[in-house]
CSV table of N, CA, C and O in Angstrom, one decimal:
chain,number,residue,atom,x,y,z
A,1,UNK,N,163.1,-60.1,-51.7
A,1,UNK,CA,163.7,-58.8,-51.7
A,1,UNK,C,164.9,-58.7,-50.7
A,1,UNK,O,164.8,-59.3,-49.6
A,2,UNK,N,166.0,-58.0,-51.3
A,2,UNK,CA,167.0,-58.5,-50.2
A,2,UNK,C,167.0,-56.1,-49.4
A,2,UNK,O,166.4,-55.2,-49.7
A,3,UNK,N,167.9,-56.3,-48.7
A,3,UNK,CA,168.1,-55.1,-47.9
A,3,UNK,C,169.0,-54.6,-48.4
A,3,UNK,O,169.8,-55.4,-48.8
A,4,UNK,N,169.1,-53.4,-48.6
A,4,UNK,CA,170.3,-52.6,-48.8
A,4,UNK,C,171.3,-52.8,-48.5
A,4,UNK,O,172.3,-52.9,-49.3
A,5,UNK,N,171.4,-53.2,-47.1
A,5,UNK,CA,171.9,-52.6,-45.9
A,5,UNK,C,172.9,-53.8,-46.2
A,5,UNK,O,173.9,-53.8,-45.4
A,6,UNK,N,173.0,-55.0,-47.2
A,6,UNK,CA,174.1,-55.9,-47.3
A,6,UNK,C,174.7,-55.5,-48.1
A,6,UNK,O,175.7,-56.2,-48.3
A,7,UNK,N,174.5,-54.0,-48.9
A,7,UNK,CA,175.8,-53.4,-49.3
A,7,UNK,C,176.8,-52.9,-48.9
A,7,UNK,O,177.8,-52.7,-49.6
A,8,UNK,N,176.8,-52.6,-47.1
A,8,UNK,CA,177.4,-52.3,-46.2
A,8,UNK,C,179.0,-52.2,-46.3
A,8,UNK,O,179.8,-51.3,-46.5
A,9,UNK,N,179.0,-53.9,-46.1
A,9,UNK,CA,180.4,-54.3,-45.8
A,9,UNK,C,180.9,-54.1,-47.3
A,9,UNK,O,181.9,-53.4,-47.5
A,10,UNK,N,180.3,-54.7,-48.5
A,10,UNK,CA,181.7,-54.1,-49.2
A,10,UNK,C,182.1,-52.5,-49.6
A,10,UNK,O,183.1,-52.2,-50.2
A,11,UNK,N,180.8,-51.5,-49.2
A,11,UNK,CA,181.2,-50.2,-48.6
A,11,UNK,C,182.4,-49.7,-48.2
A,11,UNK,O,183.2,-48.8,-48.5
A,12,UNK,N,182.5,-50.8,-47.0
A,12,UNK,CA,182.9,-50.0,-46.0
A,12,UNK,C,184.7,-50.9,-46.2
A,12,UNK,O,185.8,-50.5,-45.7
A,13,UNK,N,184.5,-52.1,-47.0
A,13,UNK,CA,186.2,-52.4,-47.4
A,13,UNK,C,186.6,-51.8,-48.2
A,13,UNK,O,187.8,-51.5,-48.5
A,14,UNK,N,185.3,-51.2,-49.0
A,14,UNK,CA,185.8,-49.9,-50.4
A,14,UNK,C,186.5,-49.0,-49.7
A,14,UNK,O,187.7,-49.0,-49.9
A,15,UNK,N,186.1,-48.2,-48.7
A,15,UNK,CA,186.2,-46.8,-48.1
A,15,UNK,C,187.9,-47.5,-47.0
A,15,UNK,O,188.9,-46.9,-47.0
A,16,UNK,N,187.8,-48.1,-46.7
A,16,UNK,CA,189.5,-48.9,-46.0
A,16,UNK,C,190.7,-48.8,-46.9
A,16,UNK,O,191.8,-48.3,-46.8
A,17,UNK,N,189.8,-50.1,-48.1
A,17,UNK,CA,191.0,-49.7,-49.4
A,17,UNK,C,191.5,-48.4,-50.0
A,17,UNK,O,192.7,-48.1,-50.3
A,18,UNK,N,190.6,-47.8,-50.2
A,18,UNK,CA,191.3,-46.3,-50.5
A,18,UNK,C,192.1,-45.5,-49.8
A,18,UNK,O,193.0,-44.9,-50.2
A,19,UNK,N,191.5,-45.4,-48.2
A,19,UNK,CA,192.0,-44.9,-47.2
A,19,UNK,C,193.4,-45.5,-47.2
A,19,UNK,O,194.4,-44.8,-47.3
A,20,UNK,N,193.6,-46.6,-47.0
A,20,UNK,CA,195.3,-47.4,-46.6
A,20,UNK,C,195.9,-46.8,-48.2
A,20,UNK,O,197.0,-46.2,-48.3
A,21,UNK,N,195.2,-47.1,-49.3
A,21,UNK,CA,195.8,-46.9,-50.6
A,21,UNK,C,196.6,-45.6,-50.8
A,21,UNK,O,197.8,-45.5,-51.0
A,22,UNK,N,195.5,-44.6,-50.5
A,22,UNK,CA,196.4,-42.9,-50.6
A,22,UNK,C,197.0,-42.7,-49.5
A,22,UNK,O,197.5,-41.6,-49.6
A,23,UNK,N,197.1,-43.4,-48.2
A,23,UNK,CA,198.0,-43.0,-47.6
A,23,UNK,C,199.1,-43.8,-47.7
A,23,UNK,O,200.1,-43.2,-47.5
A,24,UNK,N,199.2,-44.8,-48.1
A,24,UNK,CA,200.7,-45.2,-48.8
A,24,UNK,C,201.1,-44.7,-49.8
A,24,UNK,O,202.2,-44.6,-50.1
A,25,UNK,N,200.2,-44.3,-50.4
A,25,UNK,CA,201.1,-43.3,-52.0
A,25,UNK,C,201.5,-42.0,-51.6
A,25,UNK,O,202.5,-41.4,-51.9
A,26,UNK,N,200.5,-41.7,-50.5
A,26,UNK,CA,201.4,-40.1,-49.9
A,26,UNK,C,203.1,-40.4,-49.3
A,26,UNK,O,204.1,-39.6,-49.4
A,27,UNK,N,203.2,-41.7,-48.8
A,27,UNK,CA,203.9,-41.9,-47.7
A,27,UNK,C,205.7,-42.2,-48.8
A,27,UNK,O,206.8,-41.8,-48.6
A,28,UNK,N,204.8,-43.3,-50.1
A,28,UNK,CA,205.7,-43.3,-50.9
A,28,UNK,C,206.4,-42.0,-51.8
A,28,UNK,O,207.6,-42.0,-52.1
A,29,UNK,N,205.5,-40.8,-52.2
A,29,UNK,CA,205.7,-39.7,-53.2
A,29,UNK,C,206.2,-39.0,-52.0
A,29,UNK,O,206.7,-38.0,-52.6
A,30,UNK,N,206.4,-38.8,-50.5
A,30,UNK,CA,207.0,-38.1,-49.8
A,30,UNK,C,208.5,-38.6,-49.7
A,30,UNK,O,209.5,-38.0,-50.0
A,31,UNK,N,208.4,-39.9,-49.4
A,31,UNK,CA,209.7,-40.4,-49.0
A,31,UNK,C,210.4,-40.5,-50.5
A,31,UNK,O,211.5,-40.1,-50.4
A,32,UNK,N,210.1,-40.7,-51.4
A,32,UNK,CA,211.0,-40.9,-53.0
A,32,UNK,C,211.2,-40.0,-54.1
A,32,UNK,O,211.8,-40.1,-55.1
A,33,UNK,N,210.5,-39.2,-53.4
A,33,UNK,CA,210.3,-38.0,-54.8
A,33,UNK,C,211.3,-36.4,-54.2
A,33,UNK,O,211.4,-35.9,-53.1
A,34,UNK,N,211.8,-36.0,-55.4
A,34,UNK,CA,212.8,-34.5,-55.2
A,34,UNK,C,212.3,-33.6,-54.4
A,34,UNK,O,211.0,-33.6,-54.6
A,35,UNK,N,212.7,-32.8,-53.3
A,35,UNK,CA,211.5,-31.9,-53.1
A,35,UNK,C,210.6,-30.6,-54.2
A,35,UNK,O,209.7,-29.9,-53.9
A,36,UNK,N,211.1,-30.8,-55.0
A,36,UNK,CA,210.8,-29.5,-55.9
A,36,UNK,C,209.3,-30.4,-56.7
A,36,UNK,O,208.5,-29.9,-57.5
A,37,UNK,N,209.3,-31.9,-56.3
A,37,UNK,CA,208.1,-32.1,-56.7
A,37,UNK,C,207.0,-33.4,-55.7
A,37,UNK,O,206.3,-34.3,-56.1
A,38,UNK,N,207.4,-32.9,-54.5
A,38,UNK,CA,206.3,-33.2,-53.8
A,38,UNK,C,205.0,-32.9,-53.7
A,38,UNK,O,204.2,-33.8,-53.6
A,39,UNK,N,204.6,-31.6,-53.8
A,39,UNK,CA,203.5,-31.0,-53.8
A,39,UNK,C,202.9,-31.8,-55.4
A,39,UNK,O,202.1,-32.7,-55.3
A,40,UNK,N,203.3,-31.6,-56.4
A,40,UNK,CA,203.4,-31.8,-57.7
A,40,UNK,C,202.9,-33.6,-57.9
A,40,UNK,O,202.0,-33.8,-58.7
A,41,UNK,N,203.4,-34.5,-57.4
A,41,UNK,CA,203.2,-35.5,-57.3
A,41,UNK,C,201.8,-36.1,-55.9
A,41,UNK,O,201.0,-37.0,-55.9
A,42,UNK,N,201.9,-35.3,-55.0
A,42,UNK,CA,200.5,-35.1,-54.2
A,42,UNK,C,199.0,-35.3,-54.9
A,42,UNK,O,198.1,-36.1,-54.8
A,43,UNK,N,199.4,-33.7,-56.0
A,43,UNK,CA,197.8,-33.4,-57.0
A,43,UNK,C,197.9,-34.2,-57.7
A,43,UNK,O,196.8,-34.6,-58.2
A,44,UNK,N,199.0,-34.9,-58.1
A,44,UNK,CA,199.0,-35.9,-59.4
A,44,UNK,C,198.0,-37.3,-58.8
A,44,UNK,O,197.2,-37.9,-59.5
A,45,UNK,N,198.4,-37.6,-57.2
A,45,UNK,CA,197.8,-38.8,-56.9
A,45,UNK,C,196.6,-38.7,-56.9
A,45,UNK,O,196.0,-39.6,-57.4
A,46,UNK,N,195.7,-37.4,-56.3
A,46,UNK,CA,194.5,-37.0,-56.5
A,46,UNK,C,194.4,-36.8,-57.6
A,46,UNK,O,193.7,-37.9,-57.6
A,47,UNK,N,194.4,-36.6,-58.5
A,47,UNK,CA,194.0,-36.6,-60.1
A,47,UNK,C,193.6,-37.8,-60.5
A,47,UNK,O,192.4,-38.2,-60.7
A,48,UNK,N,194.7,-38.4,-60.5
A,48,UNK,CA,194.4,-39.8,-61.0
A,48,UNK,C,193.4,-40.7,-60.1
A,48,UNK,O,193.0,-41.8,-60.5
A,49,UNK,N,193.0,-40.3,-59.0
A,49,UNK,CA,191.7,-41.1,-57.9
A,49,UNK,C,190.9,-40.3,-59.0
A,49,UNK,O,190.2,-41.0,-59.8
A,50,UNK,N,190.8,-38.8,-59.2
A,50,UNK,CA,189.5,-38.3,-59.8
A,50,UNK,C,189.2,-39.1,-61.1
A,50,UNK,O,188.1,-39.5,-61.3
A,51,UNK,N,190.3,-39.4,-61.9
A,51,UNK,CA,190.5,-39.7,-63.4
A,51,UNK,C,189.4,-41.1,-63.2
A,51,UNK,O,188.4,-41.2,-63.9
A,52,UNK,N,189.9,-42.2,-61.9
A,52,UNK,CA,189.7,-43.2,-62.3
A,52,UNK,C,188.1,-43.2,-61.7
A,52,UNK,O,187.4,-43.9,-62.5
A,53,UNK,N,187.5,-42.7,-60.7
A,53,UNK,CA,186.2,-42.1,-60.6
A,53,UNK,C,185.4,-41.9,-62.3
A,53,UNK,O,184.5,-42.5,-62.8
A,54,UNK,N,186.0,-41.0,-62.8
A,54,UNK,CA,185.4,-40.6,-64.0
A,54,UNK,C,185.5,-41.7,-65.2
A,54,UNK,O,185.0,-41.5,-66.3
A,55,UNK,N,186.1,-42.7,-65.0
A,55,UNK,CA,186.6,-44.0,-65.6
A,55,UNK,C,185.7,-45.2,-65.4
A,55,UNK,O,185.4,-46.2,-66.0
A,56,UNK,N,185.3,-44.7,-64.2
A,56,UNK,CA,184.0,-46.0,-64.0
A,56,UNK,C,182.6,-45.7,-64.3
A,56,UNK,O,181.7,-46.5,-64.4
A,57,UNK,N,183.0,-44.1,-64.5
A,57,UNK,CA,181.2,-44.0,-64.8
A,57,UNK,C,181.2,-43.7,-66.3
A,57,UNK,O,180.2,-43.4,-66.8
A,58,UNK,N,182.4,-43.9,-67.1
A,58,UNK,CA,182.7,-44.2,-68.3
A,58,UNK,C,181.7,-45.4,-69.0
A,58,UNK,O,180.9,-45.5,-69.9
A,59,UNK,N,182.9,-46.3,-67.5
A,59,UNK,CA,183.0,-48.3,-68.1
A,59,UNK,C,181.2,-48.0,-67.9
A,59,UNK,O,180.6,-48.1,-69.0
A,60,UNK,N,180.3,-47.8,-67.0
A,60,UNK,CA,179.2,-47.7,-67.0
A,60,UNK,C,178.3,-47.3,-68.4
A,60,UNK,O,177.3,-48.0,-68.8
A,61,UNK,N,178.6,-46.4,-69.0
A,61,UNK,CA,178.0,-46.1,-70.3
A,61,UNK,C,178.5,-46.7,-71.4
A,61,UNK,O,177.9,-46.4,-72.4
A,62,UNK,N,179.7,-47.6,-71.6
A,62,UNK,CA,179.8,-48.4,-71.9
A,62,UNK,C,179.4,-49.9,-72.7
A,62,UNK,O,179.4,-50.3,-73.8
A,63,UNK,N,179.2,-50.6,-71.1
A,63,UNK,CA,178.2,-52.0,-71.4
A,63,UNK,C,176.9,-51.3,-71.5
A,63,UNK,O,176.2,-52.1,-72.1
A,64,UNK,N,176.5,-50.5,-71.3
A,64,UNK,CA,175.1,-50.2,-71.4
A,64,UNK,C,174.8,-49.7,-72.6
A,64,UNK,O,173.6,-49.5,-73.0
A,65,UNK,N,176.2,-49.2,-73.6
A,65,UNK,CA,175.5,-48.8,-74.9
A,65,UNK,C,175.2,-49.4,-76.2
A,65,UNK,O,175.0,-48.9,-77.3
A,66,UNK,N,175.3,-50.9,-75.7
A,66,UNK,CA,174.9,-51.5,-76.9
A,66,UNK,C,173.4,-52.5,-76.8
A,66,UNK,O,172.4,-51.9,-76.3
A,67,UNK,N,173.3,-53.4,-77.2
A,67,UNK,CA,171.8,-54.0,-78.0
A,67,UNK,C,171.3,-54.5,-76.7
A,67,UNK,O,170.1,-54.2,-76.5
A,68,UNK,N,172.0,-55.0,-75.8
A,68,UNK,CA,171.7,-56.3,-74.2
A,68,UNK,C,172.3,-55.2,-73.8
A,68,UNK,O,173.4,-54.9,-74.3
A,69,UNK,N,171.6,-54.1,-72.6
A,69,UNK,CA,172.8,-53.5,-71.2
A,69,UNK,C,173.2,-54.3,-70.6
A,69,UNK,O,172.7,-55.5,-70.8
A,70,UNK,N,174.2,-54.0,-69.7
A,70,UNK,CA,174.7,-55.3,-68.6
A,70,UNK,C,173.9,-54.9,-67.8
A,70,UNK,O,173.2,-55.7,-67.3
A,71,UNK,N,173.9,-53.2,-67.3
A,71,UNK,CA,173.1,-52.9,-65.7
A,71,UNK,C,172.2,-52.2,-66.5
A,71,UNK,O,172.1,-51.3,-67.3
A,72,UNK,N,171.3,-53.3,-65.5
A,72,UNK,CA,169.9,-52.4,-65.8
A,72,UNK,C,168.9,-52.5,-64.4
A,72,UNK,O,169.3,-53.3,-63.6
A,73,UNK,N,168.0,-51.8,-64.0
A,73,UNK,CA,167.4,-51.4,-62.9
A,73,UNK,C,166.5,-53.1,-62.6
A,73,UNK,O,166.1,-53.2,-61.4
A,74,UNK,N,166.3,-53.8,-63.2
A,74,UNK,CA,166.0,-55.2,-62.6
A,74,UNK,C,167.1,-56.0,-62.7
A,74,UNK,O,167.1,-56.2,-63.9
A,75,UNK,N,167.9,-56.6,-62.2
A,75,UNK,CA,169.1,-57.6,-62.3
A,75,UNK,C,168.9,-58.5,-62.8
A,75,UNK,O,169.9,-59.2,-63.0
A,76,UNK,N,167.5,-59.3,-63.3
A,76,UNK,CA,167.4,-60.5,-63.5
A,76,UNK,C,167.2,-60.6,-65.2
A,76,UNK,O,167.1,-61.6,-65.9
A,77,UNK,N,167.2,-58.8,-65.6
A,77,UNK,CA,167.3,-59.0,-67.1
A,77,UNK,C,168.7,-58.5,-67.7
A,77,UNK,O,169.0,-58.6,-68.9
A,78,UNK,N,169.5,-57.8,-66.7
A,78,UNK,CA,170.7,-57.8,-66.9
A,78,UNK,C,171.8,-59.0,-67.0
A,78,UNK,O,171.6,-60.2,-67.0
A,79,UNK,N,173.3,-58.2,-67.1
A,79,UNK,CA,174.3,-59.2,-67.0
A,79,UNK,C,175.5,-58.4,-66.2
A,79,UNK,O,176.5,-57.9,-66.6
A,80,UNK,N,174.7,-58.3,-64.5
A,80,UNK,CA,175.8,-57.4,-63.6
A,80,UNK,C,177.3,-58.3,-64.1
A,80,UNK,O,178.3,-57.9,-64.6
A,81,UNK,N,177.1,-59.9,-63.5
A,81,UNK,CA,178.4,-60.7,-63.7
A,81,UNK,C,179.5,-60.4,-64.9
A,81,UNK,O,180.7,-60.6,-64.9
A,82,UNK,N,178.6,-60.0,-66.0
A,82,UNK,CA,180.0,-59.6,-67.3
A,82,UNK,C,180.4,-58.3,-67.0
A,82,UNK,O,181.3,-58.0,-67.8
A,83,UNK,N,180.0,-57.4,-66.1
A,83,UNK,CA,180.4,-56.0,-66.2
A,83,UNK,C,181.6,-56.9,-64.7
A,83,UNK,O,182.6,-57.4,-65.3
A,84,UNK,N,181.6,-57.0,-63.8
A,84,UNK,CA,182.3,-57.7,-62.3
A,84,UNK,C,183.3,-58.5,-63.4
A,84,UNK,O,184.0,-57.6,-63.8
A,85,UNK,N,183.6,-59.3,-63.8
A,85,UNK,CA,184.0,-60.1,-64.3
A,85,UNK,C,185.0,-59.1,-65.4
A,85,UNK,O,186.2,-59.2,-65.2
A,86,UNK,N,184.6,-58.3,-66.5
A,86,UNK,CA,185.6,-56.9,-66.8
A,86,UNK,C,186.3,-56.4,-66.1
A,86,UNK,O,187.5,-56.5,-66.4
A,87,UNK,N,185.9,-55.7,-65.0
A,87,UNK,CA,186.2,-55.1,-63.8
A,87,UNK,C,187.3,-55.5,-63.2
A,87,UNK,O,188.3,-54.8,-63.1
A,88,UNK,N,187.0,-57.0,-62.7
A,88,UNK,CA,188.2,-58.3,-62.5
A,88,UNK,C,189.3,-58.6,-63.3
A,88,UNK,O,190.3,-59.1,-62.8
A,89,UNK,N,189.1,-58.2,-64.4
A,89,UNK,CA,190.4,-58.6,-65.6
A,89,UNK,C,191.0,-57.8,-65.8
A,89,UNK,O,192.2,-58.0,-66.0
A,90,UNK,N,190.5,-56.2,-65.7
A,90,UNK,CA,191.1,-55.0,-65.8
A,90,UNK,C,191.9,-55.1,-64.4
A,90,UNK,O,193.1,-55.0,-64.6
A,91,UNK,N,191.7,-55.3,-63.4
A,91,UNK,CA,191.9,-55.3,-62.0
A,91,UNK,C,193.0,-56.2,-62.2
A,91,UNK,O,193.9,-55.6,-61.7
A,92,UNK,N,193.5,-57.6,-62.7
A,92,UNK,CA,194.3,-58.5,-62.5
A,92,UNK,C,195.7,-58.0,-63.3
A,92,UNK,O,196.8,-58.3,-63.0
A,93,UNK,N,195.2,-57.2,-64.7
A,93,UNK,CA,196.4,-57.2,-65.6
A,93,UNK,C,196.8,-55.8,-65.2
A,93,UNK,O,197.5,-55.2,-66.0
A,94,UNK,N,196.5,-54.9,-63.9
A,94,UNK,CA,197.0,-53.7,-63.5
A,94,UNK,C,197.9,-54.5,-62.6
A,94,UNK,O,199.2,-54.7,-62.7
A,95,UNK,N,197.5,-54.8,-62.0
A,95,UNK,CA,198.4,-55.7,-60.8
A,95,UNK,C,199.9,-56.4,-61.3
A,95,UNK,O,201.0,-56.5,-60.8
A,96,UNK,N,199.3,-56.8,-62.2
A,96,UNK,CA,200.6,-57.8,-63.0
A,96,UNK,C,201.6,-56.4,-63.5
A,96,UNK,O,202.8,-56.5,-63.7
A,97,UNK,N,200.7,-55.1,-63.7
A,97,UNK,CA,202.2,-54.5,-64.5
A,97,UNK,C,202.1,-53.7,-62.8
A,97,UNK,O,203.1,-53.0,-62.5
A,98,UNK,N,201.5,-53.9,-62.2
A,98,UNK,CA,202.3,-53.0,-60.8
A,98,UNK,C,203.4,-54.0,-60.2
A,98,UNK,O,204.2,-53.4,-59.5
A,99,UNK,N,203.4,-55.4,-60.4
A,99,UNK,CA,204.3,-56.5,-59.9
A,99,UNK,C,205.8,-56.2,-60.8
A,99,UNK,O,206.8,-56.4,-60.2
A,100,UNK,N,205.7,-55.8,-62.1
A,100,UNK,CA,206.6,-55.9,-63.3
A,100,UNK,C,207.4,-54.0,-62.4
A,100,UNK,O,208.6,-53.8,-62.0
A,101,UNK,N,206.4,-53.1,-62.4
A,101,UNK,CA,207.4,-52.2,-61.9
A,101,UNK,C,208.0,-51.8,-60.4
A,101,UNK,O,209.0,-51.3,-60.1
A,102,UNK,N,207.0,-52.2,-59.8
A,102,UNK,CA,207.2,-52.3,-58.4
A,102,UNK,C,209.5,-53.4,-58.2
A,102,UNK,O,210.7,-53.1,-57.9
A,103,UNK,N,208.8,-54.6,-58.7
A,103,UNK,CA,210.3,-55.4,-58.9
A,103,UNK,C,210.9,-54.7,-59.3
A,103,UNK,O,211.4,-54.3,-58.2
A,104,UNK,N,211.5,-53.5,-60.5
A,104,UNK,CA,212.1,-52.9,-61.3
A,104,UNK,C,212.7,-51.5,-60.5
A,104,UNK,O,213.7,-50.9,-60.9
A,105,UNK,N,212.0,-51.1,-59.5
A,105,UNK,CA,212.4,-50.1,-58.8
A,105,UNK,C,213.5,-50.1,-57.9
A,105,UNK,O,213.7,-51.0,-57.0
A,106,UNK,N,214.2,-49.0,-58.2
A,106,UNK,CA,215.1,-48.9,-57.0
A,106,UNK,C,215.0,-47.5,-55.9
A,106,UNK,O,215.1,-46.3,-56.2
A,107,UNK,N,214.7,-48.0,-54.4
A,107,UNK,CA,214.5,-47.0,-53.6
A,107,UNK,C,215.5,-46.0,-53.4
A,107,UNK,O,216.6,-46.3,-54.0
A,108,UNK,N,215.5,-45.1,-52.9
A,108,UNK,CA,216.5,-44.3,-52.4
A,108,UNK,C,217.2,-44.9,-51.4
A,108,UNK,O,216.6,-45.7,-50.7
A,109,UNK,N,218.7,-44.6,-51.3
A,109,UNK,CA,219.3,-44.7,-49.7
A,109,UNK,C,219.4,-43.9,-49.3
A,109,UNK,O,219.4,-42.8,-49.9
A,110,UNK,N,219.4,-44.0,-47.8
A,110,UNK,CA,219.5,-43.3,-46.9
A,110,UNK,C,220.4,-43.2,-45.7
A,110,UNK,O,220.2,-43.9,-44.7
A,111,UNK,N,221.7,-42.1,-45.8
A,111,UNK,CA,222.8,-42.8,-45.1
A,111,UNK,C,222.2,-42.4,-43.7
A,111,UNK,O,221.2,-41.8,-43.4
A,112,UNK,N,223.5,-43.1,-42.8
A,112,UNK,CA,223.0,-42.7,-41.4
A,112,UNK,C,224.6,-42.1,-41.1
A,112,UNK,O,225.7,-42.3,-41.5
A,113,UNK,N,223.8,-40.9,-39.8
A,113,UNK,CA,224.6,-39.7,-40.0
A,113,UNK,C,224.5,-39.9,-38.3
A,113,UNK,O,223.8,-40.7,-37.6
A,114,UNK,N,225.4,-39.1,-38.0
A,114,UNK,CA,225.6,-39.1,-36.2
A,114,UNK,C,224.3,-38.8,-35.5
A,114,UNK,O,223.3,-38.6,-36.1
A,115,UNK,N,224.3,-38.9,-34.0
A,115,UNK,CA,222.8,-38.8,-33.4
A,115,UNK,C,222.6,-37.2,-33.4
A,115,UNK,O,223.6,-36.4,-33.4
A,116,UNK,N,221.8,-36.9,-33.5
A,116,UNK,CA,221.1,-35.4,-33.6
A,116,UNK,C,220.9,-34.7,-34.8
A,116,UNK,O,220.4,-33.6,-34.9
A,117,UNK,N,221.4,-35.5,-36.0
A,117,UNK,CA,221.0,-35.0,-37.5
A,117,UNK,C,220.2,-35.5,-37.8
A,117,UNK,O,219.6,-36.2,-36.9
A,118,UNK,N,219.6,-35.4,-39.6
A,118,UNK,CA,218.6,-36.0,-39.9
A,118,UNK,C,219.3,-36.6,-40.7
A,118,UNK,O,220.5,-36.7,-41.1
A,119,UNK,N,217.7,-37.4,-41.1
A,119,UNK,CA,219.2,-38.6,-42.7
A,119,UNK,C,218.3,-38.0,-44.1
A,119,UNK,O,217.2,-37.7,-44.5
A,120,UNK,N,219.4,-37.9,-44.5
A,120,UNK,CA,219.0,-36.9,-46.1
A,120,UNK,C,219.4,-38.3,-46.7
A,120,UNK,O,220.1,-39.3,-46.2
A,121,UNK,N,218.4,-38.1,-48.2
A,121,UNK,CA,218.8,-39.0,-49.5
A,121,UNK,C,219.9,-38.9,-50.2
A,121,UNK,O,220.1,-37.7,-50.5
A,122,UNK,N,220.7,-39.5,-50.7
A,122,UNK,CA,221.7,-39.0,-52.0
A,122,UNK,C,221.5,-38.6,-52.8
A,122,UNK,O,222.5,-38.4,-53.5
């Protein structure tokens, strides 16, 4: 029987990743976006954390609604590895189109203005 308690650490890199994650998307939707839709792009990033919440307990009902579940309350009659292994592939081909847009973007400039102003966007 193993402990809980070795679910810990990847807990606690879950709870890191998200944390660094939304604060760079705040940091990006502040710095890139019009003002008339900051706030607007804010709810949008929370939305989509809720969406993808409600997305996993989706993929959950899912593998489990056919003939073999993947999760089931004994692991050793399941197949946790094909649901991780989904998970993983979904996870690699988001990355590839975040690599395709990310390259494709172009940031704002930002001129520089005498000492004691601020620097506005173009």
């Amino acid at each position: 029987d193993m402990n809980i308690l070795w679910q810990a650490p990847q807990f606690f890199l879950l709870g890191m990743s998200r944390v660094l994650i939304n604060t760079g998307a705040q940091d990006f939707f502040y710095s890139e976006s019009p003002k008339s839709m900051k706030s607007t792009l804010f709810s949008v990033n929370y939305a989509v954390d809720g969406i993808g919440a409600m997305l996993g307990s989706v993929s959950i009902l899912l593998v489990n609604s056919g003939g073999q579940p993947w999760i089931t309350n004994n692991l050793n009659d399941g197949h946790l590895e094909r649901y991780f292994f989904v998970i993983g592939a979904i996870m690699c081909v988001l990355f590839a189109l975040f690599l395709v847009f990310a390259q494709r973007y172009t940031y704002k400039t930002f001129k520089k203005i005498e000492i004691g102003k601020t620097l506005r966007g173009k």
